Amino acid sequence: MKISYQMVITALAGLGLLGCSAKKEEKPEEVGNKEPLSIIFMIGDGMGVPQVSTAYYFGDSLPNFSRFEHIGLHKTSDKKYEITDSAAGATAFSIGQKTYKRAIGVSVDSISQETILERLKGEGYQTGLISLTTITHATPASFYAHVPDRDMHEEIAAQLIDAEVDFFAGGGKKFFNKRDDGKDLFAELLSKNYHLDTLGLSKPESNKRNAYVLADDGIPSKIEGRGDYLSEATKNALDYFDQREAPFFMMVEGSYIDWGGHAKNAEMMISEVLDFDKALGVVLDYVEATPNTLLVVTADHETGGVSIGKHYEMDESTGEKKEVPEKVSVYFNTDQHSGELIPVFANGQGAENFQGIYENNEIYHKMLRAINQAK
Ligand code: MG
Ligand code: ZN
């Protein structure tokens, strides 16, 4: 439960302090402004402008993307390659430096760097991570782990135990309980005051940390029948953080937009974008209703070199291809990542910092700037 401006005024009035001349110089709105800024950072892995565009052509209603008031673009290149990967991409966001491909939470010379999640935890923030793939996968791992290569899943899982993230949800059971070193990391989580669920999204316990590890590998994709996991996990996390005093930093990943691009599977990619947009709706509602919150949404890179073009169907009478005016088709130019500038959407306090065109690692600095401005 957070202290609202109205509650402060009511309390001061109750104590008869509002008329007191000694207190006159303390403007009431300064009391409200001292609450630290909470940040929800959402990454649609592989989500460039073409992927966002599919929400406008294939969705049933106006996408939640239309609710954003501040929009910018970032350049995704890593330290060496113009075309990055998800490890260097997420690490640029988490440590504020461009690094090499496959790097997790380390600089270009493989030195561990404090991540934004670790830094804010040190300042008393609650922390959260939600992913669709294994919780040790490159994007979530870049916020709590420090390893030279993204495939070091067992080491990354061990570092997750030490990170003491307050709420996390994703897949990757095998890296906890079927490890080469024989350790049982689930037992270690339980010894660290975690409510652990390996079956489903049970209600988070407010007096504990909460861990949801729900699949041996990744959680199923939308077309494989995932259901509403992303929106529900996000809602549960927001409810959990909201019940407690401290501000929070949470990263939520829509992981499989990227996988749809690699597979050149338009149905998979579009369904993942629409599911991500649904989760955006949950967070946008929360941010609009909650002062001192900021939502930043972006991607690490685009995947598939996607374009949205003319849709043709065979004309029965002529036997020739004919353009269908009210439809579009998705075209893939590659099964790899691409180098397009990537959109950044922001709403809430400090959202104006994210306008303009800048490098990917600037997003880290812009988030910290928004926090400092709120102080
Ligand atoms: Mg990812
Ligand atoms: Zn990828």
CSV table of N, CA and C in Angstrom, one decimal, residues 104-106 112-113 115 117-118 121 129 135-136 140-149 152-165 168 175-176 179 181 183 185 188-189 192 194:
chain,number,residue,atom,x,y,z
A,104,ILE,N,26.5,-11.8,-21.2
A,104,ILE,CA,25.4,-11.7,-20.3
A,104,ILE,C,25.9,-10.9,-19.1
A,105,GLY,N,25.5,-9.6,-19.0
A,105,GLY,CA,25.8,-8.8,-17.8
A,105,GLY,C,27.3,-8.5,-17.6
A,106,VAL,N,28.1,-8.6,-18.7
A,106,VAL,CA,29.5,-8.3,-18.7
A,106,VAL,C,29.8,-7.3,-19.8
A,112,SER,N,32.3,-8.3,-15.1
A,112,SER,CA,30.9,-8.2,-14.6
A,112,SER,C,30.6,-6.7,-14.3
A,113,GLN,N,29.4,-6.3,-14.7
A,113,GLN,CA,29.0,-4.9,-14.5
A,113,GLN,C,27.7,-5.0,-13.7
A,115,THR,N,24.0,-4.6,-12.9
A,115,THR,CA,22.9,-4.3,-13.7
A,115,THR,C,21.9,-3.3,-13.1
A,117,LEU,N,18.9,-3.7,-12.4
A,117,LEU,CA,18.1,-4.5,-11.4
A,117,LEU,C,18.9,-4.6,-10.1
A,118,GLU,N,20.1,-4.9,-10.2
A,118,GLU,CA,21.0,-5.1,-9.0
A,118,GLU,C,21.2,-3.7,-8.3
A,121,LYS,N,17.9,-2.8,-6.6
A,121,LYS,CA,17.7,-3.6,-5.5
A,121,LYS,C,18.5,-3.1,-4.3
A,129,LEU,N,11.0,-10.3,-12.7
A,129,LEU,CA,11.4,-10.8,-14.1
A,129,LEU,C,10.3,-11.7,-14.6
A,135,ILE,N,13.9,-19.0,-17.8
A,135,ILE,CA,14.3,-17.7,-17.0
A,135,ILE,C,15.8,-17.5,-17.0
A,136,THR,N,16.5,-18.5,-17.5
A,136,THR,CA,18.0,-18.3,-17.7
A,136,THR,C,18.3,-17.9,-19.1
A,140,PRO,N,16.1,-12.3,-20.0
A,140,PRO,CA,16.0,-12.2,-18.5
A,140,PRO,C,17.4,-12.3,-17.8
A,141,ALA,N,18.3,-13.2,-18.3
A,141,ALA,CA,19.5,-13.4,-17.6
A,141,ALA,C,20.4,-12.1,-17.5
A,142,SER,N,20.3,-11.3,-18.6
A,142,SER,CA,21.1,-10.1,-18.6
A,142,SER,C,20.8,-9.1,-17.5
A,143,PHE,N,19.7,-9.3,-16.8
A,143,PHE,CA,19.4,-8.4,-15.7
A,143,PHE,C,19.9,-8.9,-14.3
A,144,TYR,N,20.3,-10.2,-14.2
A,144,TYR,CA,20.8,-10.6,-12.9
A,144,TYR,C,22.1,-11.4,-12.9
A,145,ALA,N,22.5,-11.9,-14.1
A,145,ALA,CA,23.6,-12.8,-14.2
A,145,ALA,C,24.8,-12.1,-14.9
A,146,HIS,N,26.0,-12.7,-14.7
A,146,HIS,CA,27.2,-12.2,-15.2
A,146,HIS,C,28.1,-13.4,-15.7
A,147,VAL,N,27.9,-13.7,-17.0
A,147,VAL,CA,28.7,-14.8,-17.5
A,147,VAL,C,29.2,-14.4,-18.9
A,148,PRO,N,30.3,-15.0,-19.4
A,148,PRO,CA,30.8,-14.6,-20.7
A,148,PRO,C,30.1,-15.2,-21.9
A,149,ASP,N,29.2,-16.2,-21.6
A,149,ASP,CA,28.4,-16.8,-22.7
A,149,ASP,C,27.0,-17.1,-22.3
A,152,MET,N,25.6,-20.7,-20.8
A,152,MET,CA,26.0,-21.2,-19.5
A,152,MET,C,24.7,-21.2,-18.6
A,153,HIS,N,23.7,-22.0,-19.0
A,153,HIS,CA,22.4,-21.9,-18.3
A,153,HIS,C,22.5,-22.4,-16.8
A,154,GLU,N,23.3,-23.4,-16.5
A,154,GLU,CA,23.4,-23.9,-15.1
A,154,GLU,C,24.0,-22.8,-14.2
A,155,GLU,N,25.1,-22.2,-14.7
A,155,GLU,CA,25.7,-21.1,-13.9
A,155,GLU,C,24.7,-19.9,-13.8
A,156,ILE,N,24.0,-19.6,-14.9
A,156,ILE,CA,23.1,-18.5,-14.8
A,156,ILE,C,22.0,-18.8,-13.8
A,157,ALA,N,21.5,-20.0,-13.7
A,157,ALA,CA,20.4,-20.4,-12.7
A,157,ALA,C,21.0,-20.2,-11.3
A,158,ALA,N,22.2,-20.7,-11.1
A,158,ALA,CA,22.8,-20.5,-9.8
A,158,ALA,C,22.9,-19.1,-9.4
A,159,GLN,N,23.2,-18.2,-10.4
A,159,GLN,CA,23.3,-16.8,-10.0
A,159,GLN,C,21.9,-16.2,-9.8
A,160,LEU,N,20.9,-16.8,-10.3
A,160,LEU,CA,19.5,-16.3,-10.1
A,160,LEU,C,19.2,-16.5,-8.6
A,161,ILE,N,19.6,-17.6,-8.0
A,161,ILE,CA,19.4,-17.9,-6.6
A,161,ILE,C,20.0,-16.7,-5.8
A,162,ASP,N,21.2,-16.4,-6.1
A,162,ASP,CA,21.9,-15.3,-5.3
A,162,ASP,C,21.3,-13.9,-5.6
A,163,ALA,N,20.7,-13.8,-6.7
A,163,ALA,CA,20.1,-12.4,-7.1
A,163,ALA,C,18.9,-12.1,-6.2
A,164,GLU,N,18.2,-13.1,-5.6
A,164,GLU,CA,17.1,-12.9,-4.7
A,164,GLU,C,16.1,-11.9,-5.4
A,165,VAL,N,15.7,-12.2,-6.6
A,165,VAL,CA,14.7,-11.5,-7.3
A,165,VAL,C,13.3,-11.8,-6.6
A,168,PHE,N,9.7,-13.9,-9.9
A,168,PHE,CA,10.1,-14.2,-11.3
A,168,PHE,C,9.2,-15.4,-11.8
A,175,PHE,N,17.3,-26.6,-15.5
A,175,PHE,CA,18.5,-26.0,-15.0
A,175,PHE,C,18.5,-25.8,-13.5
A,176,PHE,N,17.4,-26.1,-12.8
A,176,PHE,CA,17.2,-26.1,-11.4
A,176,PHE,C,17.4,-27.4,-10.7
A,179,ARG,N,20.5,-30.9,-12.9
A,179,ARG,CA,21.8,-30.3,-13.2
A,179,ARG,C,23.0,-31.3,-13.3
A,181,ASP,N,25.8,-30.7,-12.0
A,181,ASP,CA,26.5,-30.7,-10.7
A,181,ASP,C,25.6,-31.3,-9.6
A,183,LYS,N,23.1,-30.3,-8.0
A,183,LYS,CA,22.5,-29.4,-7.0
A,183,LYS,C,21.0,-29.3,-7.2
A,185,LEU,N,18.4,-26.6,-7.0
A,185,LEU,CA,18.3,-25.2,-6.8
A,185,LEU,C,16.9,-24.8,-6.3
A,188,GLU,N,17.2,-24.7,-2.7
A,188,GLU,CA,17.9,-23.4,-2.3
A,188,GLU,C,16.9,-22.3,-2.3
A,189,LEU,N,16.0,-22.3,-3.3
A,189,LEU,CA,15.0,-21.2,-3.4
A,189,LEU,C,14.1,-21.2,-2.1
A,192,LYS,N,15.4,-19.8,0.8
A,192,LYS,CA,15.5,-18.3,0.8
A,192,LYS,C,14.2,-17.6,0.8
A,194,TYR,N,11.3,-18.4,-0.5
A,194,TYR,CA,10.5,-18.3,-1.7
A,194,TYR,C,9.2,-19.2,-1.6
